[in-house]
Tab-separated table of C-alpha atoms in Angstrom:
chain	number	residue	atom	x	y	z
Y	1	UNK	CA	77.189	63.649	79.009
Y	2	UNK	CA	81.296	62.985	79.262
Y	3	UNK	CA	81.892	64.313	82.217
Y	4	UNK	CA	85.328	63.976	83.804
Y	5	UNK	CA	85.353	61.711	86.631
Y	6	UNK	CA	87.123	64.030	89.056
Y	7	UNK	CA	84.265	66.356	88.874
Y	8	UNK	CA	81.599	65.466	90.971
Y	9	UNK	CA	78.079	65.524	88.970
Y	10	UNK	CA	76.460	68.660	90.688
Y	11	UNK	CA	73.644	70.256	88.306
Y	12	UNK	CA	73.772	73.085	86.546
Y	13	UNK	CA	71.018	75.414	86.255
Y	14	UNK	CA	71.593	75.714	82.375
Y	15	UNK	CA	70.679	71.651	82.614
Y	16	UNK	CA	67.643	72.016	84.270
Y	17	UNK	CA	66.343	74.755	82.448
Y	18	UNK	CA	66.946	77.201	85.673
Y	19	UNK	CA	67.963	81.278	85.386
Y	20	UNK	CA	69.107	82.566	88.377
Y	21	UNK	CA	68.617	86.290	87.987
Y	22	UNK	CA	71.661	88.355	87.912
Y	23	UNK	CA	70.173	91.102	89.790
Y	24	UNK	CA	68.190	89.317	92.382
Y	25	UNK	CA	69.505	86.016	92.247
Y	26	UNK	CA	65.829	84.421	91.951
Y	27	UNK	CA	65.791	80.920	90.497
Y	28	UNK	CA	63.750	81.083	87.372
Y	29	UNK	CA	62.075	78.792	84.882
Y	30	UNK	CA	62.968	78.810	81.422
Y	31	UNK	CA	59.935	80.176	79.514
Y	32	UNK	CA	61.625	79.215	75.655
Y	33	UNK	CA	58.107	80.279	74.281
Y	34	UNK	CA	59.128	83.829	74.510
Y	35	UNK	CA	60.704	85.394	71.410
Y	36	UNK	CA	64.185	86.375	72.793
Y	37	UNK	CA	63.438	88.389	76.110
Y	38	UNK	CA	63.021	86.647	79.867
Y	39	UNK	CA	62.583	88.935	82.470
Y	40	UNK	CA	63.012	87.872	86.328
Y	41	UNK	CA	59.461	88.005	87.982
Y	42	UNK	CA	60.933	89.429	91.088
Y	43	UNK	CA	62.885	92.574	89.589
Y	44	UNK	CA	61.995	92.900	86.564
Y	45	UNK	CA	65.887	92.710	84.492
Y	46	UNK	CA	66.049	90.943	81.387
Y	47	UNK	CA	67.240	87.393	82.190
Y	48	UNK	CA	69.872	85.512	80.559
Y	49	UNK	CA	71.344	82.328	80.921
Y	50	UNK	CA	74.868	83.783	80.019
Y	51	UNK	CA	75.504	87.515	80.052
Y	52	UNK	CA	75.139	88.818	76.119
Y	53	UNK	CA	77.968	88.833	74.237
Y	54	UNK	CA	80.262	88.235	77.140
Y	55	UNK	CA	83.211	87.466	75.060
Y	56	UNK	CA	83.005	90.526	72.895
Y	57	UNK	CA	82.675	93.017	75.364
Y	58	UNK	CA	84.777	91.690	77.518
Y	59	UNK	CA	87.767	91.658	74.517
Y	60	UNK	CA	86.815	94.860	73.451
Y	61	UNK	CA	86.809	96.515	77.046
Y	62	UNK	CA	90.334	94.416	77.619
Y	63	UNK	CA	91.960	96.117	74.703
Y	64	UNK	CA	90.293	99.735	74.763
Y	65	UNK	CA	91.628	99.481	78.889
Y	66	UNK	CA	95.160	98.218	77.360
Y	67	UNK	CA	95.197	101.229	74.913
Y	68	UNK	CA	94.839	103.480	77.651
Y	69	UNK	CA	97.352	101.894	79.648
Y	70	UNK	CA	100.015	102.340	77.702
Y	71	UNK	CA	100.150	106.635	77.324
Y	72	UNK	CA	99.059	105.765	81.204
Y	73	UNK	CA	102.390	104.867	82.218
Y	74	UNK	CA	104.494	106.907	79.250
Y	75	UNK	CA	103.003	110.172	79.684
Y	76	UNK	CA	103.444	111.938	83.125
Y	77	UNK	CA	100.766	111.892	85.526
Y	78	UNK	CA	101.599	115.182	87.534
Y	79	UNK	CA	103.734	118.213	87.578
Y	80	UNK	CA	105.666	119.518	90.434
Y	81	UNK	CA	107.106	122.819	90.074
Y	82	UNK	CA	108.771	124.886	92.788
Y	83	UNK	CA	110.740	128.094	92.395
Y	84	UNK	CA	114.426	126.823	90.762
Y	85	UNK	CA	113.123	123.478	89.033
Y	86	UNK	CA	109.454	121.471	86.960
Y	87	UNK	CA	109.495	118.154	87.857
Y	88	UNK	CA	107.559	115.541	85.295
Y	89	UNK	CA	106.454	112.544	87.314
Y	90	UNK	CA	105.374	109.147	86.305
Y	91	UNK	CA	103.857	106.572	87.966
Y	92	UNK	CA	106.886	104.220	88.198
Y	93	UNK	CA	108.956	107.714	89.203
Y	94	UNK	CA	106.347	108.289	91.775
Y	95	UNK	CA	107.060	104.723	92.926
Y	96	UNK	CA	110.703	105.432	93.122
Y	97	UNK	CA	110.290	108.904	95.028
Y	98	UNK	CA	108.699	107.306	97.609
Y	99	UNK	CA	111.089	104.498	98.381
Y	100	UNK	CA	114.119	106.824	97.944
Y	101	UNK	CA	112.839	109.138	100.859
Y	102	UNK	CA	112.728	106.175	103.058
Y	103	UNK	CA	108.848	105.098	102.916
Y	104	UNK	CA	109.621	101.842	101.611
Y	105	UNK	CA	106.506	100.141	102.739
Y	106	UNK	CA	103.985	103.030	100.922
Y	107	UNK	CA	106.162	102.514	97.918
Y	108	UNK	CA	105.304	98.618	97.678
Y	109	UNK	CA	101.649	99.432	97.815
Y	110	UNK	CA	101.604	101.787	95.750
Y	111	UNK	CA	103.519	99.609	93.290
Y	112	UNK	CA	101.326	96.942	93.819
Y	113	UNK	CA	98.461	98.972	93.025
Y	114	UNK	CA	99.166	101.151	90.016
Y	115	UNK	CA	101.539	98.893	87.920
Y	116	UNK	CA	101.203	95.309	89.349
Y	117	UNK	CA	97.070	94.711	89.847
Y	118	UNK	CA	96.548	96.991	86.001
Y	119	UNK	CA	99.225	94.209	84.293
Y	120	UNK	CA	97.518	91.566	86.671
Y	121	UNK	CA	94.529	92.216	85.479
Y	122	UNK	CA	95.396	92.226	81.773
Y	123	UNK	CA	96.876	88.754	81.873
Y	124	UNK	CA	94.117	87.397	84.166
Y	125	UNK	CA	91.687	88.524	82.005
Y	126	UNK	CA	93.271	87.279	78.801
Y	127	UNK	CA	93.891	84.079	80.272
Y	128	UNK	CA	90.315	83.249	81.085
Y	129	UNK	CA	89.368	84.578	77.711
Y	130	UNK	CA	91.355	82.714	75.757
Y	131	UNK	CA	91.188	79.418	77.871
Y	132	UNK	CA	87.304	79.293	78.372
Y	133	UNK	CA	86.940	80.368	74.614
Y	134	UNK	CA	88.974	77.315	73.931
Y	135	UNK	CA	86.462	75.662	76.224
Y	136	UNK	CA	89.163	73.906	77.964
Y	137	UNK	CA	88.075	72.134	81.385
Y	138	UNK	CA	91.941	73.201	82.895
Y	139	UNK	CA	92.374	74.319	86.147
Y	140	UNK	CA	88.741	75.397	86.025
Y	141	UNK	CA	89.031	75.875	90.042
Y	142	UNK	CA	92.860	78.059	90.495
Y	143	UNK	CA	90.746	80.078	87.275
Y	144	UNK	CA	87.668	80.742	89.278
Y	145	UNK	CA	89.504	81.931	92.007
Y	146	UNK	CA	91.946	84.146	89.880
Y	147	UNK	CA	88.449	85.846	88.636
Y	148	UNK	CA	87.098	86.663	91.926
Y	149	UNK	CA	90.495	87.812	92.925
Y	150	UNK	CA	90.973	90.686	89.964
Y	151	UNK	CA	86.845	91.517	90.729
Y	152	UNK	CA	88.355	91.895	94.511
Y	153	UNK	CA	91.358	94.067	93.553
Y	154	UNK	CA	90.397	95.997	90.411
Y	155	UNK	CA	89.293	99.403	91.793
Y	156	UNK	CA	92.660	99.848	94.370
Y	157	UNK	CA	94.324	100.946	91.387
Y	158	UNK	CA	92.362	104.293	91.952
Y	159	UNK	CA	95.010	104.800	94.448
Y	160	UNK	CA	97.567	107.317	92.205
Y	161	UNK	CA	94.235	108.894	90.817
Y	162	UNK	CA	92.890	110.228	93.895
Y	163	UNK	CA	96.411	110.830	95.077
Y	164	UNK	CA	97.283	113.744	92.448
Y	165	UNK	CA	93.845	114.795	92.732
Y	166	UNK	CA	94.327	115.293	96.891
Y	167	UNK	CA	98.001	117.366	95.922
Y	168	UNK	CA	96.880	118.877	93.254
Y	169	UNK	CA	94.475	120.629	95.276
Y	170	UNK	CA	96.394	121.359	98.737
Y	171	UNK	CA	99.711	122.173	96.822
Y	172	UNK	CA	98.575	125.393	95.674
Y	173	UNK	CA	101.445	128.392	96.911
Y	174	UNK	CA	101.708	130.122	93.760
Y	175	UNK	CA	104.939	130.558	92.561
Y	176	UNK	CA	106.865	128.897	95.238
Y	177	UNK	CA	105.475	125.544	94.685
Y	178	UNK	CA	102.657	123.895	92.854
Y	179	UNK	CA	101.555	120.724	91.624
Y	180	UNK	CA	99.431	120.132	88.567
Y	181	UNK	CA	97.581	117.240	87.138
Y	182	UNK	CA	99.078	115.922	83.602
Y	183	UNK	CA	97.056	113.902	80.605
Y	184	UNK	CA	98.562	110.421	81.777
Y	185	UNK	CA	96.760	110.685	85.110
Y	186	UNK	CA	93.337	110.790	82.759
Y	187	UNK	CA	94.404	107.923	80.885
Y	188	UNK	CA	95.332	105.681	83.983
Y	189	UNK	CA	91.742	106.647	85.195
Y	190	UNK	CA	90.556	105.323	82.218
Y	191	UNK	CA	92.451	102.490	82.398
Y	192	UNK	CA	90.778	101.555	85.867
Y	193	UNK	CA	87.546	102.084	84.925
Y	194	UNK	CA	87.781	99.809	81.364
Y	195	UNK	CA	88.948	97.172	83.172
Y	196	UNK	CA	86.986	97.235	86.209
Y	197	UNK	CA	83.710	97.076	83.111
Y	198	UNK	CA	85.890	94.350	81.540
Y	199	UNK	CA	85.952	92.020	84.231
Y	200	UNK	CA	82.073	92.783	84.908
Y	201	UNK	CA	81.424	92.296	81.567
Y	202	UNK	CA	83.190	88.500	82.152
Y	203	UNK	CA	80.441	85.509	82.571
Y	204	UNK	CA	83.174	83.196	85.057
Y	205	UNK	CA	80.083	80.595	84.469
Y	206	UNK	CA	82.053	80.609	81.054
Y	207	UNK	CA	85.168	78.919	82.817
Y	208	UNK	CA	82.818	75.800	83.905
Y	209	UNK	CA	80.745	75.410	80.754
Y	210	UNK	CA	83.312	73.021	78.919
Y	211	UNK	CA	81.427	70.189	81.237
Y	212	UNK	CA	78.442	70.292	78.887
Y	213	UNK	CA	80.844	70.374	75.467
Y	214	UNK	CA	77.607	69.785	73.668
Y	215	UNK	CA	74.951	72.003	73.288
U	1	UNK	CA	63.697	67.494	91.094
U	2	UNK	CA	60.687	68.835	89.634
U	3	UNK	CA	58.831	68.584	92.709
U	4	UNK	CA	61.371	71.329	94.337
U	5	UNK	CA	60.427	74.610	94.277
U	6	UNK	CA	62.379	77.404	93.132
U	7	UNK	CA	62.253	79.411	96.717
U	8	UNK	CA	64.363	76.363	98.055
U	9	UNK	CA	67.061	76.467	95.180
U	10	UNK	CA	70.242	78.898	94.735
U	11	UNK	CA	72.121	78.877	92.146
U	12	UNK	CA	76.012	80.131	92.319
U	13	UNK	CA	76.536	83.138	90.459
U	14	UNK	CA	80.064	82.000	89.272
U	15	UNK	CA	79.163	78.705	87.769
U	16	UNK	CA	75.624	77.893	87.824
U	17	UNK	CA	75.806	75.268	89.866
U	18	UNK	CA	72.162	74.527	91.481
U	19	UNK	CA	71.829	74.253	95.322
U	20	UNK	CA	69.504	73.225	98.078
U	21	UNK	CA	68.983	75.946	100.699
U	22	UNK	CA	69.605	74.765	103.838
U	23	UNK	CA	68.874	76.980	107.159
U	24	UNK	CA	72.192	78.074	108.412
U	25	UNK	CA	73.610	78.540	111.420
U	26	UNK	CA	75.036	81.211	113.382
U	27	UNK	CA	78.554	82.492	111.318
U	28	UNK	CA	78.237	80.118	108.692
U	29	UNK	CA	79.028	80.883	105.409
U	30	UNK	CA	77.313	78.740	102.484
U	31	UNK	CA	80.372	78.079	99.639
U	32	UNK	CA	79.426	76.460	96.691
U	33	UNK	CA	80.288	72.765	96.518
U	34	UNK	CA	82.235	73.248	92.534
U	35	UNK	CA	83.709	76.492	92.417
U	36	UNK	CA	83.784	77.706	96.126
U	37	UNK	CA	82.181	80.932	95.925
U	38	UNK	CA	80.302	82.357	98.984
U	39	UNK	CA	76.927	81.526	98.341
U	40	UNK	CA	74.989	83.148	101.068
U	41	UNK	CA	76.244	84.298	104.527
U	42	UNK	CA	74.129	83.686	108.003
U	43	UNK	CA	73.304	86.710	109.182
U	44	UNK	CA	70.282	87.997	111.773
U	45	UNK	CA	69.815	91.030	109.791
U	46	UNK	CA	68.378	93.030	112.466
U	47	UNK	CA	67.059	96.362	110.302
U	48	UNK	CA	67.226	98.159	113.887
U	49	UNK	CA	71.119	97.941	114.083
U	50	UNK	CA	71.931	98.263	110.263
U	51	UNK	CA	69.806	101.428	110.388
U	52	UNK	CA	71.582	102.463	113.580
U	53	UNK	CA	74.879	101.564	111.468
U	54	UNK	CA	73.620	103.469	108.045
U	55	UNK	CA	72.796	106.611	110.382
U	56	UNK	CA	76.200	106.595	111.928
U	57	UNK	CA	77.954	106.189	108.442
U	58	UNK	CA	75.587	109.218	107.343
U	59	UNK	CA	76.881	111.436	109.444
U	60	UNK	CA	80.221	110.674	109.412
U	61	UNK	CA	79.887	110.637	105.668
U	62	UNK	CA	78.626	114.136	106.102
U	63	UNK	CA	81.734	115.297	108.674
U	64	UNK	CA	84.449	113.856	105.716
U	65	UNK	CA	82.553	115.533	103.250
U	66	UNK	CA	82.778	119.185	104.918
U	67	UNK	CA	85.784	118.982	106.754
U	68	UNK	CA	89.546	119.611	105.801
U	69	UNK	CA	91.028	116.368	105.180
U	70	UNK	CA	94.939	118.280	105.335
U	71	UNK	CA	96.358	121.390	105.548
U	72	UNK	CA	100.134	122.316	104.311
U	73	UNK	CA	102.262	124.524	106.124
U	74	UNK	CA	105.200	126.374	103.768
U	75	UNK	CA	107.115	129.611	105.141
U	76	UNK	CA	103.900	130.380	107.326
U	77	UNK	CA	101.213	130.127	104.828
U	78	UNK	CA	98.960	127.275	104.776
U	79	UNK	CA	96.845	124.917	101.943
U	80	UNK	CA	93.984	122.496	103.455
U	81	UNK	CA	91.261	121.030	101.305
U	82	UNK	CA	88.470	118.954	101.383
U	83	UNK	CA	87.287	116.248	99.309
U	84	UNK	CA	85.297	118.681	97.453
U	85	UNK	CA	88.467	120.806	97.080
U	86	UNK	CA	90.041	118.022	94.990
U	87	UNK	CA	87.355	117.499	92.676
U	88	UNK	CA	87.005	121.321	91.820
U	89	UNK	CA	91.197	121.099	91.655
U	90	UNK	CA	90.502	118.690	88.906
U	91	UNK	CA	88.237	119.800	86.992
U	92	UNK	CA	89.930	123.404	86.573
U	93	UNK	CA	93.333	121.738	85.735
U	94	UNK	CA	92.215	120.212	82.557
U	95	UNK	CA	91.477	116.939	84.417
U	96	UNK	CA	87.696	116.607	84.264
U	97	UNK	CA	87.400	113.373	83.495
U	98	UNK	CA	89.127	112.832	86.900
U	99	UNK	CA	86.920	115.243	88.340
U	100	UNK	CA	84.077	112.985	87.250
U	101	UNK	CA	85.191	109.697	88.189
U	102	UNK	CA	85.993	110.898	91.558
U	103	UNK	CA	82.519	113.189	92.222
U	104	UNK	CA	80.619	110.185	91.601
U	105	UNK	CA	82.958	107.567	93.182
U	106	UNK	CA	83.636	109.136	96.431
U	107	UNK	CA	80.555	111.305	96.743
U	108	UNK	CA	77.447	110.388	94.894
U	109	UNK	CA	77.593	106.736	94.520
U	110	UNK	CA	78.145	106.208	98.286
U	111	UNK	CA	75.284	108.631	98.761
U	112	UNK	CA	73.156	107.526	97.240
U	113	UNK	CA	73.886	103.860	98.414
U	114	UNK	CA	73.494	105.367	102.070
U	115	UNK	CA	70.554	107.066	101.593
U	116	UNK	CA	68.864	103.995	99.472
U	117	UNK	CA	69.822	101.877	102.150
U	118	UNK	CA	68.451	103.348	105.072
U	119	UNK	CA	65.083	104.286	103.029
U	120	UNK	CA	65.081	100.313	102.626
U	121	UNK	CA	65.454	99.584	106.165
U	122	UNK	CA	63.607	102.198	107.578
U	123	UNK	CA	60.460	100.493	105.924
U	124	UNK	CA	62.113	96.780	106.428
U	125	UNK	CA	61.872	97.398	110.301
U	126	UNK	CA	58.269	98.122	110.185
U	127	UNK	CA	58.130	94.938	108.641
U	128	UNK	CA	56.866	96.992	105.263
U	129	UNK	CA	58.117	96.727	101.762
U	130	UNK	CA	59.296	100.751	101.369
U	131	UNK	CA	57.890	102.729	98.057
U	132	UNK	CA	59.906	101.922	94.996
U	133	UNK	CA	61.761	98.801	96.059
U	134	UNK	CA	62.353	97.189	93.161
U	135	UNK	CA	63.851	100.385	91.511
U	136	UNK	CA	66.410	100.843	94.183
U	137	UNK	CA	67.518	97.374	95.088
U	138	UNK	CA	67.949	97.061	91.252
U	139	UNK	CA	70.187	100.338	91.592
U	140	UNK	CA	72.158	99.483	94.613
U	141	UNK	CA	72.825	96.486	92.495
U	142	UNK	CA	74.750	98.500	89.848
U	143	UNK	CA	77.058	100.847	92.199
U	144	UNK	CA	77.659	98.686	94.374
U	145	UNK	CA	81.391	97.870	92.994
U	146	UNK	CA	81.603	101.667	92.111
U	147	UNK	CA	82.112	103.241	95.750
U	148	UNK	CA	85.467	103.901	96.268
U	149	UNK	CA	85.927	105.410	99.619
U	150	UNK	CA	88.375	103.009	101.144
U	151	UNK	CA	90.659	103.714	98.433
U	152	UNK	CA	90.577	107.836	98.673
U	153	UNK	CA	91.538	107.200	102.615
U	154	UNK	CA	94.626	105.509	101.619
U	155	UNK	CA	95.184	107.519	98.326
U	156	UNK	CA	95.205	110.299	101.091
U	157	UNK	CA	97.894	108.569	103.492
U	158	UNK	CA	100.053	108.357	100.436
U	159	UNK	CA	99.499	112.325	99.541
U	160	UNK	CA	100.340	113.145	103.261
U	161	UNK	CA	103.786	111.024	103.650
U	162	UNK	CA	104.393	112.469	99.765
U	163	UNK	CA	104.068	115.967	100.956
U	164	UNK	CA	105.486	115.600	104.062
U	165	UNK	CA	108.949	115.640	102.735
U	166	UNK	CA	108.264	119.216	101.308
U	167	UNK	CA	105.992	120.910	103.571
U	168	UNK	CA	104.792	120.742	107.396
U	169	UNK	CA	102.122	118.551	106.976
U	170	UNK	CA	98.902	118.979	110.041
U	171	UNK	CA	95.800	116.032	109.858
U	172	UNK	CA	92.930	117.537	109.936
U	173	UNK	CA	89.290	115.860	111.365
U	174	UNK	CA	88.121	115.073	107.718
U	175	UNK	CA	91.229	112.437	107.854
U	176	UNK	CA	89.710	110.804	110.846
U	177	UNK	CA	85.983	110.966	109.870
U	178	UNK	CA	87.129	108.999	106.883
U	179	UNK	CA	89.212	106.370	108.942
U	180	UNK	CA	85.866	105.859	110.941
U	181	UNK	CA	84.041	105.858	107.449
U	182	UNK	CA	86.276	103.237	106.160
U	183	UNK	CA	85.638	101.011	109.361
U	184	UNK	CA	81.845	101.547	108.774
U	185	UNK	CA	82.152	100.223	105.153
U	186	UNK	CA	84.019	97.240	105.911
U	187	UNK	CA	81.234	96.298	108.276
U	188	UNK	CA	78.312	97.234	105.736
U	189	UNK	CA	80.595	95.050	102.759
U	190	UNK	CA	80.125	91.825	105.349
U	191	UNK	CA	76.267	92.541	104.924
U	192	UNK	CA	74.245	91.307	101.635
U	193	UNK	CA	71.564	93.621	101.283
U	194	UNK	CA	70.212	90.847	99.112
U	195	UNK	CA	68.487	89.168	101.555
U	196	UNK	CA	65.904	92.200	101.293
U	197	UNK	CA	64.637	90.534	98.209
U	198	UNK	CA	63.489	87.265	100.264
U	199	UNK	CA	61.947	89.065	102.948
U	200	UNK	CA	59.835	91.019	100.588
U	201	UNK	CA	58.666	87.399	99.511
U	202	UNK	CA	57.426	86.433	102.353
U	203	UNK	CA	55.597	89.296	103.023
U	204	UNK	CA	53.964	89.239	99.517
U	205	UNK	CA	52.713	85.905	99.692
């Protein structure tokens, strides 16, 4: 036991031989006898002290999400046309549309939303890999509270998603004016939804667990 | 320690620190003494006003669902749609994926959380355990961060001030169900339908 001073000594259930259930949150007993599988009394999930393989799935949802992200914001996500001109939008031109016809405030949350909280999430989530994988006891606190802030964000990114679908379908006038869907509005929904499953994926117990360096 | 039961332990989700339960007070909120993530929240929950609440969402749920959300106005002729609308909009434009995501975000995941919910409490204020609890509290469990509701209302606010410099753009009542919706899930997302699990205890004891 070398734990920092500045920390005060509060016990951890992995100490005591305690599983709170992810599910339920019921405080369990350790039953090591068992080969492998614990399940929680009370609901009946498989209980583990850390979630499985949190680091893997976590790095593998991170980069799949970044993949996706970056034909997300190449590749138009929606196609205006109108009698005289086809208009290719993005989601930064999107951004820019708005604030040129004088909604300003729309086009900061939407910026916010679709380009900031995605790259946001990438770093955040990179950060606490690489830092609690280094089992470094740094700013274990600002870290925790950058985790529950990307879990608190992550799915208002959905904004631009639902917003082509909404004009897709009401801008329907034949030839004078339509507005279609394009593949980058698929990628940045998949882009949401990796991430949002990368961030669940992340045990933030994993931030704190470089108190106990050994074992 | 070993003489504590687990009943009057907690331990925080985020870091595995172990707590004492302490009764609470009215509008307190238990934080976590290392990490300071909400532990529990105090609440009376009354099943006879969340079920009151869960109805009201239901059928406002149902009005948002099956009412135009906005209607376009170009040379005369007009373009509403409904949530619905969108979806099917999706799906035929090579976008199913979309089509997908949203279906189950905005339609049956908060369905099905609705529904769940008031089968829970409708039991809960009988002071019974209802048929199948452990199946659907486990289920609420996993869609709970997968409604997005709250989202569509202001992914539709953007749509309408987008359009707006194109066409005549007219709100329709599926706008305001889903403002009223959106208030109704801000109040449910202050409620921790956890605390089902420990009044199932007591009762099973």
């Amino acid at each position: 036991m070398s734990a920092p001073e500045k920390v005060p000594a509060l016990p951890r259930a992995a100490d005591l031989g305690l599983i709170g259930c992810h599910v339920c949150r019921l405080v369990c007993r350790e039953a090591p006898d068992d080969d492998g599988g614990m399940e929680c009394p009370r609901c009946g999930s498989a209980l583990h002290r850390r979630k499985p393989a949190s680091y893997t799935r976590t790095w593998a949802l991170l980069l799949a999400a970044f993949m996706m992200y970056v034909p997300a914001n190449l590749l138009p996500i929606m196609r205006t046309a109108s009698l005289n001109d086809v208009d290719d939008n993005t989601i930064l031109s999107g951004v820019k549309e708005l604030w040129v016809n004088g909604s300003g405030d729309l086009a900061v949350i939407v910026f916010v939303a679709s380009i900031m909280v995605p790259m946001l999430k990438f770093l955040v989530l990179g950060t606490l890999l690489i830092s609690s994988q280094r089992r470094t006891d740094w700013a274990q606190l600002q870290r925790a509270k950058l985790y529950r802030l990307v879990e608190f964000i992550g799915y208002w990114s959905m904004l631009d998603v639902f917003v082509v679908a909404l004009l897709s379908a009401l801008v329907r006038f034949n030839v004078l004016s339509r507005v279609e869907p394009l593949p980058g509005v698929i990628f940045f929904g998949l882009t949401v939804v990796l991430t949002m499953l990368a961030s669940m994926s992340f045990d933030p117990r994993l931030i704190w667990d470089s108190r106990d360096s050994d074992d | 320690m070993s003489t504590t039961s687990p009943e009057a332990l907690q331990i925080c989700e985020e870091c595995d620190t172990v707590h004492r339960r302490r009764a609470m007070t009215h509008g307190e909120v238990g934080k976590c003494a290392c990490c300071g993530a909400t532990l529990e929240h105090y609440h009376s929950l009354d099943p006879n006003t969340m079920l009151a609440l869960v109805l009201t969402a239901f059928v406002v749920f149902i009005q948002a669902n099956l009412w135009p959300i906005v209607t376009l106005g170009l040379n005369g002729r007009q373009s509403s749609t409904t949530l619905w609308g969108a979806i099917i909009a999706m799906w035929q434009e090579q976008a199913q994926v979309i089509a997908v995501i949203a279906a189950a975000t905005l339609f049956f995941f908060p369905l099905v959380k609705m529904l769940s919910i008031g089968w829970l409490l409708w039991f809960a204020r009988q002071h019974r355990c209802a048929p199948g609890f452990v199946p659907i509290m486990v289920t609420l469990h996993y869609i709970g961060p997968w409604t997005m509701s709250e989202v569509f209302v202001l992914g539709a606010l953007v749509a309408i001030v987008k359009a707006k410099v194109y066409f005549d753009v007219m709100a329709d009542p599926g706008i305001y169900a889903y403002a009223v919706l959106t208030v109704l899930i801000t109040i449910f997302a202050r409620v921790d339908m956890r605390e089902l699990w420990n009044m199932r205890m007591k009762e099973s004891v």
